[in-house]
Amino acid sequence: PPPPSLGCDSKLVVRPQTRNTLVNRYRHYDDVPTRAVLLSDDDIIMCGEGLRSLLWMHSMYPRQVIGTSVRGHHWDDAMGAWRYDGSWLGQPYSLSIGQMNLLHRRYLRMFMERAPAGPAFQPGTKSYIDGHKPTCEDLTLHFIVSNHTGLPPIYFHDVQHRCRKPIEISEAGAAQMHEQVGGHPGEWTLRRSFCLNRLAQLYGRMPLVTTNC
């Protein structure tokens, strides 16, 4: 059952979707009255203090994506290609995965308007995102933002201290779940690496920015 009160005067609007795709979370930018937009998976739990801290950080760095779970990428000389780092153990990172991100709503518009075609996005990218599972939509978001700003995302590492139970699925659990994609160990990382290289090819370069912050 729904909670007796949401604790605020804001309206809760539910928009049923006709197609099950993660791209749906980017479609409704015209309906968002605030500059900041919270994108979250349906298995994520975040406390109020954590959300307020996320919003404060966004107010300090409005041009960057603020994420609660990050990953990296690197050039693999043996493969002669970019490789997605499927786990994060404190090393430099260049993107935050789609579990929970806070960002400016302009990036939702850029995602939807520039994905089919445009100066920062090449034709065919949107159809590529829709046609590949697991989806590459979160990687594509960071290509758009970093290509536009020249900046990396920001890792909101304080969430573990702010909330007793910030996420439903742990990093280790999520990594184990992802690696089971396709029934082969490493399949998730392989598919994500393929997405990275496809996007880099469409852009003509690698716009992701690596950081230690």
PDB file of C-alpha atoms in Angstrom:
ATOM      1  CA  PRO A   1       0.000   0.000   0.000  1.00  0.00           C
ATOM      2  CA  PRO A   2       1.123   3.621  -0.539  1.00  0.00           C
ATOM      3  CA  PRO A   3       2.529   5.590   2.395  1.00  0.00           C
ATOM      4  CA  PRO A   4      -0.012   7.731   4.257  1.00  0.00           C
ATOM      5  CA  SER A   5       1.861  10.896   3.305  1.00  0.00           C
ATOM      6  CA  LEU A   6       4.721  11.826   1.006  1.00  0.00           C
ATOM      7  CA  GLY A   7       5.706  14.585   3.409  1.00  0.00           C
ATOM      8  CA  CYS A   8       5.514  17.357   0.820  1.00  0.00           C
ATOM      9  CA  ASP A   9       3.048  19.261  -1.316  1.00  0.00           C
ATOM     10  CA  SER A  10       4.464  18.166  -4.671  1.00  0.00           C
ATOM     11  CA  LYS A  11       2.382  16.099  -7.052  1.00  0.00           C
ATOM     12  CA  LEU A  12       3.404  12.556  -7.872  1.00  0.00           C
ATOM     13  CA  VAL A  13       2.875  11.894 -11.571  1.00  0.00           C
ATOM     14  CA  VAL A  14       3.080   8.360 -12.960  1.00  0.00           C
ATOM     15  CA  ARG A  15       3.423   8.002 -16.726  1.00  0.00           C
ATOM     16  CA  PRO A  16       2.809   4.453 -18.004  1.00  0.00           C
ATOM     17  CA  GLN A  17       5.090   3.464 -20.868  1.00  0.00           C
ATOM     18  CA  THR A  18       4.159   1.323 -23.844  1.00  0.00           C
ATOM     19  CA  ARG A  19       7.669  -0.041 -24.288  1.00  0.00           C
ATOM     20  CA  ASN A  20      10.021  -1.455 -21.665  1.00  0.00           C
ATOM     21  CA  THR A  21      13.315   0.370 -22.218  1.00  0.00           C
ATOM     22  CA  LEU A  22      15.648   2.324 -19.953  1.00  0.00           C
ATOM     23  CA  VAL A  23      15.585   5.136 -22.490  1.00  0.00           C
ATOM     24  CA  ASN A  24      12.141   5.975 -21.071  1.00  0.00           C
ATOM     25  CA  ARG A  25      13.781   7.737 -18.137  1.00  0.00           C
ATOM     26  CA  TYR A  26      15.137  10.410 -20.487  1.00  0.00           C
ATOM     27  CA  ARG A  27      11.931  11.133 -22.416  1.00  0.00           C
ATOM     28  CA  HIS A  28       9.995  13.435 -20.105  1.00  0.00           C
ATOM     29  CA  TYR A  29      12.344  16.397 -19.699  1.00  0.00           C
ATOM     30  CA  ASP A  30       9.593  18.864 -20.653  1.00  0.00           C
ATOM     31  CA  ASP A  31       7.551  17.707 -17.655  1.00  0.00           C
ATOM     32  CA  VAL A  32      10.332  18.315 -15.124  1.00  0.00           C
ATOM     33  CA  PRO A  33       9.880  21.674 -13.322  1.00  0.00           C
ATOM     34  CA  THR A  34      13.300  21.609 -11.629  1.00  0.00           C
ATOM     35  CA  ARG A  35      16.771  22.023 -13.057  1.00  0.00           C
ATOM     36  CA  ALA A  36      18.044  18.910 -11.270  1.00  0.00           C
ATOM     37  CA  VAL A  37      16.732  15.474 -12.237  1.00  0.00           C
ATOM     38  CA  LEU A  38      17.222  12.287 -10.231  1.00  0.00           C
ATOM     39  CA  LEU A  39      17.503   9.127 -12.334  1.00  0.00           C
ATOM     40  CA  SER A  40      17.226   5.929 -10.314  1.00  0.00           C
ATOM     41  CA  ASP A  41      16.767   2.217 -10.898  1.00  0.00           C
ATOM     42  CA  ASP A  42      13.689   0.705  -9.279  1.00  0.00           C
ATOM     43  CA  ASP A  43      15.768  -1.429  -6.902  1.00  0.00           C
ATOM     44  CA  ILE A  44      17.570   1.519  -5.312  1.00  0.00           C
ATOM     45  CA  ILE A  45      16.770   2.805  -1.829  1.00  0.00           C
ATOM     46  CA  MET A  46      18.088   6.223  -0.804  1.00  0.00           C
ATOM     47  CA  CYS A  47      17.435   8.042   2.474  1.00  0.00           C
ATOM     48  CA  GLY A  48      16.301  11.659   2.681  1.00  0.00           C
ATOM     49  CA  GLU A  49      19.615  12.910   4.036  1.00  0.00           C
ATOM     50  CA  GLY A  50      21.432  11.234   1.171  1.00  0.00           C
ATOM     51  CA  LEU A  51      19.146  12.886  -1.385  1.00  0.00           C
ATOM     52  CA  ARG A  52      19.668  16.294   0.202  1.00  0.00           C
ATOM     53  CA  SER A  53      23.432  15.779   0.083  1.00  0.00           C
ATOM     54  CA  LEU A  54      23.219  14.763  -3.572  1.00  0.00           C
ATOM     55  CA  LEU A  55      21.266  17.928  -4.329  1.00  0.00           C
ATOM     56  CA  TRP A  56      23.797  20.077  -2.466  1.00  0.00           C
ATOM     57  CA  MET A  57      26.634  18.567  -4.486  1.00  0.00           C
ATOM     58  CA  HIS A  58      24.718  19.155  -7.707  1.00  0.00           C
ATOM     59  CA  SER A  59      24.273  22.815  -6.741  1.00  0.00           C
ATOM     60  CA  MET A  60      28.056  23.072  -6.418  1.00  0.00           C
ATOM     61  CA  TYR A  61      28.797  21.242  -9.693  1.00  0.00           C
ATOM     62  CA  PRO A  62      25.721  21.663 -11.935  1.00  0.00           C
ATOM     63  CA  ARG A  63      27.575  20.834 -15.168  1.00  0.00           C
ATOM     64  CA  GLN A  64      28.571  17.346 -14.041  1.00  0.00           C
ATOM     65  CA  VAL A  65      26.699  14.118 -13.412  1.00  0.00           C
ATOM     66  CA  ILE A  66      26.658  13.147  -9.725  1.00  0.00           C
ATOM     67  CA  GLY A  67      26.582   9.365  -9.341  1.00  0.00           C
ATOM     68  CA  THR A  68      26.571   6.855  -6.495  1.00  0.00           C
ATOM     69  CA  SER A  69      28.342   4.025  -8.326  1.00  0.00           C
ATOM     70  CA  VAL A  70      31.224   4.542 -10.742  1.00  0.00           C
ATOM     71  CA  ARG A  71      33.234   2.593 -13.308  1.00  0.00           C
ATOM     72  CA  GLY A  72      36.181   3.281 -15.566  1.00  0.00           C
ATOM     73  CA  HIS A  73      37.645   2.455 -18.932  1.00  0.00           C
ATOM     74  CA  HIS A  74      41.139   2.036 -20.339  1.00  0.00           C
ATOM     75  CA  TRP A  75      42.915   1.358 -23.585  1.00  0.00           C
ATOM     76  CA  ASP A  76      43.896  -2.289 -23.991  1.00  0.00           C
ATOM     77  CA  ASP A  77      47.043  -2.534 -26.122  1.00  0.00           C
ATOM     78  CA  ALA A  78      46.624  -6.281 -26.614  1.00  0.00           C
ATOM     79  CA  MET A  79      43.076  -5.852 -27.912  1.00  0.00           C
ATOM     80  CA  GLY A  80      43.799  -2.604 -29.717  1.00  0.00           C
ATOM     81  CA  ALA A  81      40.520  -1.279 -28.297  1.00  0.00           C
ATOM     82  CA  TRP A  82      38.880   0.417 -25.342  1.00  0.00           C
ATOM     83  CA  ARG A  83      37.935  -1.821 -22.438  1.00  0.00           C
ATOM     84  CA  TYR A  84      35.200  -1.279 -19.875  1.00  0.00           C
ATOM     85  CA  ASP A  85      36.229  -1.785 -16.242  1.00  0.00           C
ATOM     86  CA  GLY A  86      33.400  -3.915 -14.882  1.00  0.00           C
ATOM     87  CA  SER A  87      34.261  -3.426 -11.217  1.00  0.00           C
ATOM     88  CA  TRP A  88      35.551  -0.474  -9.228  1.00  0.00           C
ATOM     89  CA  LEU A  89      38.079  -0.822  -6.415  1.00  0.00           C
ATOM     90  CA  GLY A  90      39.082   2.789  -5.840  1.00  0.00           C
ATOM     91  CA  GLN A  91      40.932   3.298  -9.107  1.00  0.00           C
ATOM     92  CA  PRO A  92      40.312   6.273 -11.441  1.00  0.00           C
ATOM     93  CA  TYR A  93      36.847   6.382 -12.979  1.00  0.00           C
ATOM     94  CA  SER A  94      35.233   8.017 -15.999  1.00  0.00           C
ATOM     95  CA  LEU A  95      31.510   7.273 -15.763  1.00  0.00           C
ATOM     96  CA  SER A  96      28.778   6.470 -13.278  1.00  0.00           C
ATOM     97  CA  ILE A  97      26.449   3.579 -14.007  1.00  0.00           C
ATOM     98  CA  GLY A  98      22.691   3.969 -14.189  1.00  0.00           C
ATOM     99  CA  GLN A  99      21.786   2.940 -10.625  1.00  0.00           C
ATOM    100  CA  MET A 100      21.359   6.518  -9.370  1.00  0.00           C
ATOM    101  CA  ASN A 101      22.461   9.797 -10.921  1.00  0.00           C
ATOM    102  CA  LEU A 102      21.609  13.444 -10.345  1.00  0.00           C
ATOM    103  CA  LEU A 103      22.091  15.745 -13.307  1.00  0.00           C
ATOM    104  CA  HIS A 104      20.838  18.872 -15.030  1.00  0.00           C
ATOM    105  CA  ARG A 105      17.684  18.311 -17.059  1.00  0.00           C
ATOM    106  CA  ARG A 106      19.332  19.811 -20.159  1.00  0.00           C
ATOM    107  CA  TYR A 107      21.209  16.525 -20.530  1.00  0.00           C
ATOM    108  CA  LEU A 108      17.935  14.623 -20.849  1.00  0.00           C
ATOM    109  CA  ARG A 109      16.952  16.891 -23.721  1.00  0.00           C
ATOM    110  CA  MET A 110      20.389  16.474 -25.295  1.00  0.00           C
ATOM    111  CA  PHE A 111      20.097  12.706 -24.988  1.00  0.00           C
ATOM    112  CA  MET A 112      16.753  12.565 -26.768  1.00  0.00           C
ATOM    113  CA  GLU A 113      17.413  15.272 -29.347  1.00  0.00           C
ATOM    114  CA  ARG A 114      20.984  14.431 -30.258  1.00  0.00           C
ATOM    115  CA  ALA A 115      20.798  10.671 -30.143  1.00  0.00           C
ATOM    116  CA  PRO A 116      19.095  10.339 -33.570  1.00  0.00           C
ATOM    117  CA  ALA A 117      21.421  12.908 -35.190  1.00  0.00           C
ATOM    118  CA  GLY A 118      23.199  16.149 -34.447  1.00  0.00           C
ATOM    119  CA  PRO A 119      26.615  17.798 -34.159  1.00  0.00           C
ATOM    120  CA  ALA A 120      27.575  15.893 -31.002  1.00  0.00           C
ATOM    121  CA  PHE A 121      25.870  12.651 -31.958  1.00  0.00           C
ATOM    122  CA  GLN A 122      26.060  10.687 -35.163  1.00  0.00           C
ATOM    123  CA  PRO A 123      23.096   9.146 -37.032  1.00  0.00           C
ATOM    124  CA  GLY A 124      22.329   5.586 -36.053  1.00  0.00           C
ATOM    125  CA  THR A 125      23.368   5.857 -32.414  1.00  0.00           C
ATOM    126  CA  LYS A 126      19.829   5.846 -31.026  1.00  0.00           C
ATOM    127  CA  SER A 127      18.899   2.731 -33.000  1.00  0.00           C
ATOM    128  CA  TYR A 128      22.103   1.092 -31.812  1.00  0.00           C
ATOM    129  CA  ILE A 129      21.206   1.810 -28.174  1.00  0.00           C
ATOM    130  CA  ASP A 130      17.684   0.442 -28.591  1.00  0.00           C
ATOM    131  CA  GLY A 131      18.876  -2.662 -30.420  1.00  0.00           C
ATOM    132  CA  HIS A 132      21.537  -3.881 -27.998  1.00  0.00           C
ATOM    133  CA  LYS A 133      20.957  -5.604 -24.682  1.00  0.00           C
ATOM    134  CA  PRO A 134      22.148  -4.920 -22.103  1.00  0.00           C
ATOM    135  CA  THR A 135      21.453  -1.352 -23.077  1.00  0.00           C
ATOM    136  CA  CYS A 136      24.239   1.176 -23.554  1.00  0.00           C
ATOM    137  CA  GLU A 137      22.085   4.123 -22.546  1.00  0.00           C
ATOM    138  CA  ASP A 138      24.071   5.067 -19.431  1.00  0.00           C
ATOM    139  CA  LEU A 139      27.361   4.932 -21.344  1.00  0.00           C
ATOM    140  CA  THR A 140      25.802   7.089 -24.036  1.00  0.00           C
ATOM    141  CA  LEU A 141      24.720   9.664 -21.454  1.00  0.00           C
ATOM    142  CA  HIS A 142      28.307  10.115 -20.292  1.00  0.00           C
ATOM    143  CA  PHE A 143      29.565  10.392 -23.853  1.00  0.00           C
ATOM    144  CA  ILE A 144      27.065  13.221 -24.389  1.00  0.00           C
ATOM    145  CA  VAL A 145      27.881  15.063 -21.155  1.00  0.00           C
ATOM    146  CA  SER A 146      31.671  14.727 -21.286  1.00  0.00           C
ATOM    147  CA  ASN A 147      31.733  15.603 -24.973  1.00  0.00           C
ATOM    148  CA  HIS A 148      29.708  18.740 -24.148  1.00  0.00           C
ATOM    149  CA  THR A 149      31.556  19.813 -20.988  1.00  0.00           C
ATOM    150  CA  GLY A 150      34.998  18.192 -21.125  1.00  0.00           C
ATOM    151  CA  LEU A 151      34.394  17.147 -17.511  1.00  0.00           C
ATOM    152  CA  PRO A 152      34.142  13.787 -15.718  1.00  0.00           C
ATOM    153  CA  PRO A 153      31.262  12.713 -13.463  1.00  0.00           C
ATOM    154  CA  ILE A 154      31.516  13.124  -9.687  1.00  0.00           C
ATOM    155  CA  TYR A 155      31.417  10.118  -7.405  1.00  0.00           C
ATOM    156  CA  PHE A 156      29.140  10.702  -4.421  1.00  0.00           C
ATOM    157  CA  HIS A 157      30.998   8.374  -2.072  1.00  0.00           C
ATOM    158  CA  ASP A 158      29.476   9.890   1.075  1.00  0.00           C
ATOM    159  CA  VAL A 159      26.240   7.982   0.500  1.00  0.00           C
ATOM    160  CA  GLN A 160      27.390   4.981   2.536  1.00  0.00           C
ATOM    161  CA  HIS A 161      27.861   7.235   5.567  1.00  0.00           C
ATOM    162  CA  ARG A 162      24.658   9.205   5.063  1.00  0.00           C
ATOM    163  CA  CYS A 163      22.300   6.253   4.713  1.00  0.00           C
ATOM    164  CA  ARG A 164      22.179   2.991   6.603  1.00  0.00           C
ATOM    165  CA  LYS A 165      20.763   1.201   3.557  1.00  0.00           C
ATOM    166  CA  PRO A 166      21.436   3.389   0.509  1.00  0.00           C
ATOM    167  CA  ILE A 167      21.094   0.669  -2.113  1.00  0.00           C
ATOM    168  CA  GLU A 168      19.198  -2.591  -2.291  1.00  0.00           C
ATOM    169  CA  ILE A 169      21.836  -4.440  -4.309  1.00  0.00           C
ATOM    170  CA  SER A 170      25.440  -4.183  -3.171  1.00  0.00           C
ATOM    171  CA  GLU A 171      28.330  -3.470  -5.508  1.00  0.00           C
ATOM    172  CA  ALA A 172      29.465  -7.081  -5.214  1.00  0.00           C
ATOM    173  CA  GLY A 173      25.952  -8.380  -5.807  1.00  0.00           C
ATOM    174  CA  ALA A 174      25.447  -6.148  -8.830  1.00  0.00           C
ATOM    175  CA  ALA A 175      28.781  -7.191 -10.302  1.00  0.00           C
ATOM    176  CA  GLN A 176      27.912 -10.877  -9.834  1.00  0.00           C
ATOM    177  CA  MET A 177      24.494 -10.361 -11.439  1.00  0.00           C
ATOM    178  CA  HIS A 178      25.966  -8.526 -14.428  1.00  0.00           C
ATOM    179  CA  GLU A 179      28.647 -11.110 -15.022  1.00  0.00           C
ATOM    180  CA  GLN A 180      25.934 -13.753 -15.416  1.00  0.00           C
ATOM    181  CA  VAL A 181      24.555 -12.013 -18.515  1.00  0.00           C
ATOM    182  CA  GLY A 182      24.645 -14.422 -21.423  1.00  0.00           C
ATOM    183  CA  GLY A 183      25.604 -17.297 -19.152  1.00  0.00           C
ATOM    184  CA  HIS A 184      29.337 -16.713 -19.607  1.00  0.00           C
ATOM    185  CA  PRO A 185      31.786 -15.149 -17.121  1.00  0.00           C
ATOM    186  CA  GLY A 186      32.876 -11.741 -18.338  1.00  0.00           C
ATOM    187  CA  GLU A 187      30.073 -11.435 -20.890  1.00  0.00           C
ATOM    188  CA  TRP A 188      28.753  -8.212 -19.336  1.00  0.00           C
ATOM    189  CA  THR A 189      32.184  -6.554 -19.461  1.00  0.00           C
ATOM    190  CA  LEU A 190      32.649  -7.729 -23.042  1.00  0.00           C
ATOM    191  CA  ARG A 191      29.323  -6.275 -24.168  1.00  0.00           C
ATOM    192  CA  ARG A 192      29.952  -3.006 -22.377  1.00  0.00           C
ATOM    193  CA  SER A 193      33.398  -2.784 -23.940  1.00  0.00           C
ATOM    194  CA  PHE A 194      31.803  -3.288 -27.341  1.00  0.00           C
ATOM    195  CA  CYS A 195      29.427  -0.404 -26.563  1.00  0.00           C
ATOM    196  CA  LEU A 196      32.341   1.847 -25.604  1.00  0.00           C
ATOM    197  CA  ASN A 197      34.165   1.145 -28.833  1.00  0.00           C
ATOM    198  CA  ARG A 198      31.055   1.570 -30.945  1.00  0.00           C
ATOM    199  CA  LEU A 199      30.311   4.947 -29.357  1.00  0.00           C
ATOM    200  CA  ALA A 200      33.935   6.066 -29.687  1.00  0.00           C
ATOM    201  CA  GLN A 201      33.780   5.114 -33.353  1.00  0.00           C
ATOM    202  CA  LEU A 202      30.596   7.135 -33.861  1.00  0.00           C
ATOM    203  CA  TYR A 203      32.109  10.149 -32.122  1.00  0.00           C
ATOM    204  CA  GLY A 204      35.438   9.819 -33.878  1.00  0.00           C
ATOM    205  CA  ARG A 205      37.229  10.017 -30.511  1.00  0.00           C
ATOM    206  CA  MET A 206      36.979   9.044 -26.849  1.00  0.00           C
ATOM    207  CA  PRO A 207      35.347  11.967 -24.974  1.00  0.00           C
ATOM    208  CA  LEU A 208      35.148  10.287 -21.545  1.00  0.00           C
ATOM    209  CA  VAL A 209      37.333  12.018 -18.938  1.00  0.00           C
ATOM    210  CA  THR A 210      39.097   9.996 -16.246  1.00  0.00           C
ATOM    211  CA  THR A 211      39.433  11.367 -12.703  1.00  0.00           C
ATOM    212  CA  ASN A 212      40.671  10.363  -9.257  1.00  0.00           C
ATOM    213  CA  CYS A 213      38.413  12.805  -7.365  1.00  0.00           C
TER     214      CYS A 213
END
